[in-house]
Amino acid sequence: MITRLKPGRPRRWILSFLSVPVLYLILLIPGPGSNPPLPAGRKAFVWNQDQYWSALESRYVAARGTEKKYLIENIETGLRQSAILTSSLNKKQYLADDTLFDEIERNIFVLAPLVASCPEYLDKYVISIVRLRSAVKNQSRGWDMDALSVRDRMYRLLYGSRAATEEVLLQTPHSAMPATVLCDDERSATPAMKILGVTVHSGDILVSRGGAATSALIARGNDYPGNFSHVALIRVDSSGQAQIIEAHIEKGVVIASLDDYLRDTKLRVMVLRLRSDLPALSVDPMLPEKAAFLALQRAQTRHIPYDFSMDFRDTSKFFCSEVVSDAYSRFGIKLWMRLSSISNPGVASWLADFGVKHFETEEPSDLEYDPQLRVVAEWRDPEVLFKDHIDNAVIDAMLEGAERGEGLDYDWYMLPIARIARAYSVVLNLLGKAGPVPEGMSAAAALRNKKFTAHHADLAGRVLEGAREFQRTKGYLPPYWELLKLAREAKAPMHF
């Protein structure tokens, strides 16, 4: 007996078969392009001192061959000069354009190659830098933080002194490198505990650097390239137990234990604290604790998604800086006295491809320049500090490509699959779970991130190989400007 197929059944099968490629083609349609509005009147800072950096390296090479007693004499002269300059800053107020600060900068960089070749003086050099940075921060309280010349001065002195210090540290054996540097132990009335050998108080701000390629991009991709990519707020209760309130790309705002916070890759951590002599704290010394408790309560009572657009005015979503700035703003403290800016069209285009829509915002690295804050301590992992520098050099080389018009590519044929993964993630988000695509991130951005991360890792591996060869032939680790040269060379033959 022959069974006849009903006339409609083959048609439905054919339609079902054809719907798969049709759906795939529909899901291949790219989303709208981005044309980010850039902040007016801003420009990226450029050192433009390649010859100076090369001269410093030559001085280091020469210092390694100098008879030790003469080397020590020069170092001690430089340290005495540093003490005199710091004393001058502590005696009276100076304008930001005073030539005294040019002298300070010169002394910092002249001393660095000498100390790098004589690590016995490392501790004294680090202490001198800490004292100078503290004095500069005190001076900045009387400066106009909206003035471009002031911002340039602060960056040259604070970022520059850290860069000089780290070049010295990297030429020092790991066993002799101090992981924790104590700075200003600013008075606080809030509950306290120990973290990484430092006494921290409720309301303190933890500024850190992650190990991901996007962390390096966040740190370097603004008008004042820095070393930090993440901001968190610490709350210490009356029993001395700490909770960290922070925003993660994958999960939004979360409350982490101290162990969880430290378990995430941290290439460096800086502890910042509000000055105790601020008018608001003079009235209410427990203000930092109240701000931290407010942030904790909000994270406990509602889900706050991650803000990829970096809109610090939108309180429905938070990126990491917003967790801190919004909590303090509720108590009359405006952090980031001068907003960060991203004015380079190429860099802004890359960030827009990751979902950023606001290019005058609150960048983690720039929080250090806020005169309202003291640097309490800085911690670096000696084992991965060089990785941090390689990551920075690779990103800087890649962003030079962005300035030349190079775009962020992705595997276009994977877009339908990524969109399905994003739809699945949306369902998981509604159930309170994290999906394969972070909440609020587009499918194309997720693919770009994957390609960007792989490209960064490839370049970083090539730079590391070049750095090892440099060290083998010259006998010392390549300083940052040499790493940047290696990154440019590694990138030159590659298409991205």
PDB file of C-alpha atoms in Angstrom, residues 41-45 144-154 223-224 338 341:
ATOM      1  CA  GLY A  41      38.173  72.672  23.248  1.00  0.00           C
ATOM      2  CA  ARG A  42      40.034  69.565  24.446  1.00  0.00           C
ATOM      3  CA  LYS A  43      43.155  67.910  23.078  1.00  0.00           C
ATOM      4  CA  ALA A  44      45.245  64.881  23.915  1.00  0.00           C
ATOM      5  CA  PHE A  45      48.453  65.375  25.875  1.00  0.00           C
ATOM      6  CA  ASP A 144      42.236  76.117  38.503  1.00  0.00           C
ATOM      7  CA  MET A 145      41.671  72.485  37.536  1.00  0.00           C
ATOM      8  CA  ASP A 146      39.722  73.532  34.431  1.00  0.00           C
ATOM      9  CA  ALA A 147      42.790  75.188  32.913  1.00  0.00           C
ATOM     10  CA  LEU A 148      44.537  73.033  30.311  1.00  0.00           C
ATOM     11  CA  SER A 149      47.977  74.216  31.418  1.00  0.00           C
ATOM     12  CA  VAL A 150      47.202  73.154  34.996  1.00  0.00           C
ATOM     13  CA  ARG A 151      46.030  69.726  33.900  1.00  0.00           C
ATOM     14  CA  ASP A 152      49.178  69.301  31.814  1.00  0.00           C
ATOM     15  CA  ARG A 153      51.319  70.283  34.794  1.00  0.00           C
ATOM     16  CA  MET A 154      49.577  67.839  37.125  1.00  0.00           C
ATOM     17  CA  ASP A 223      43.501  62.508  26.533  1.00  0.00           C
ATOM     18  CA  TYR A 224      45.788  61.755  29.486  1.00  0.00           C
ATOM     19  CA  ARG A 338      37.693  68.294  35.985  1.00  0.00           C
ATOM     20  CA  SER A 341      37.981  63.826  27.929  1.00  0.00           C
TER      21      SER A 341
END
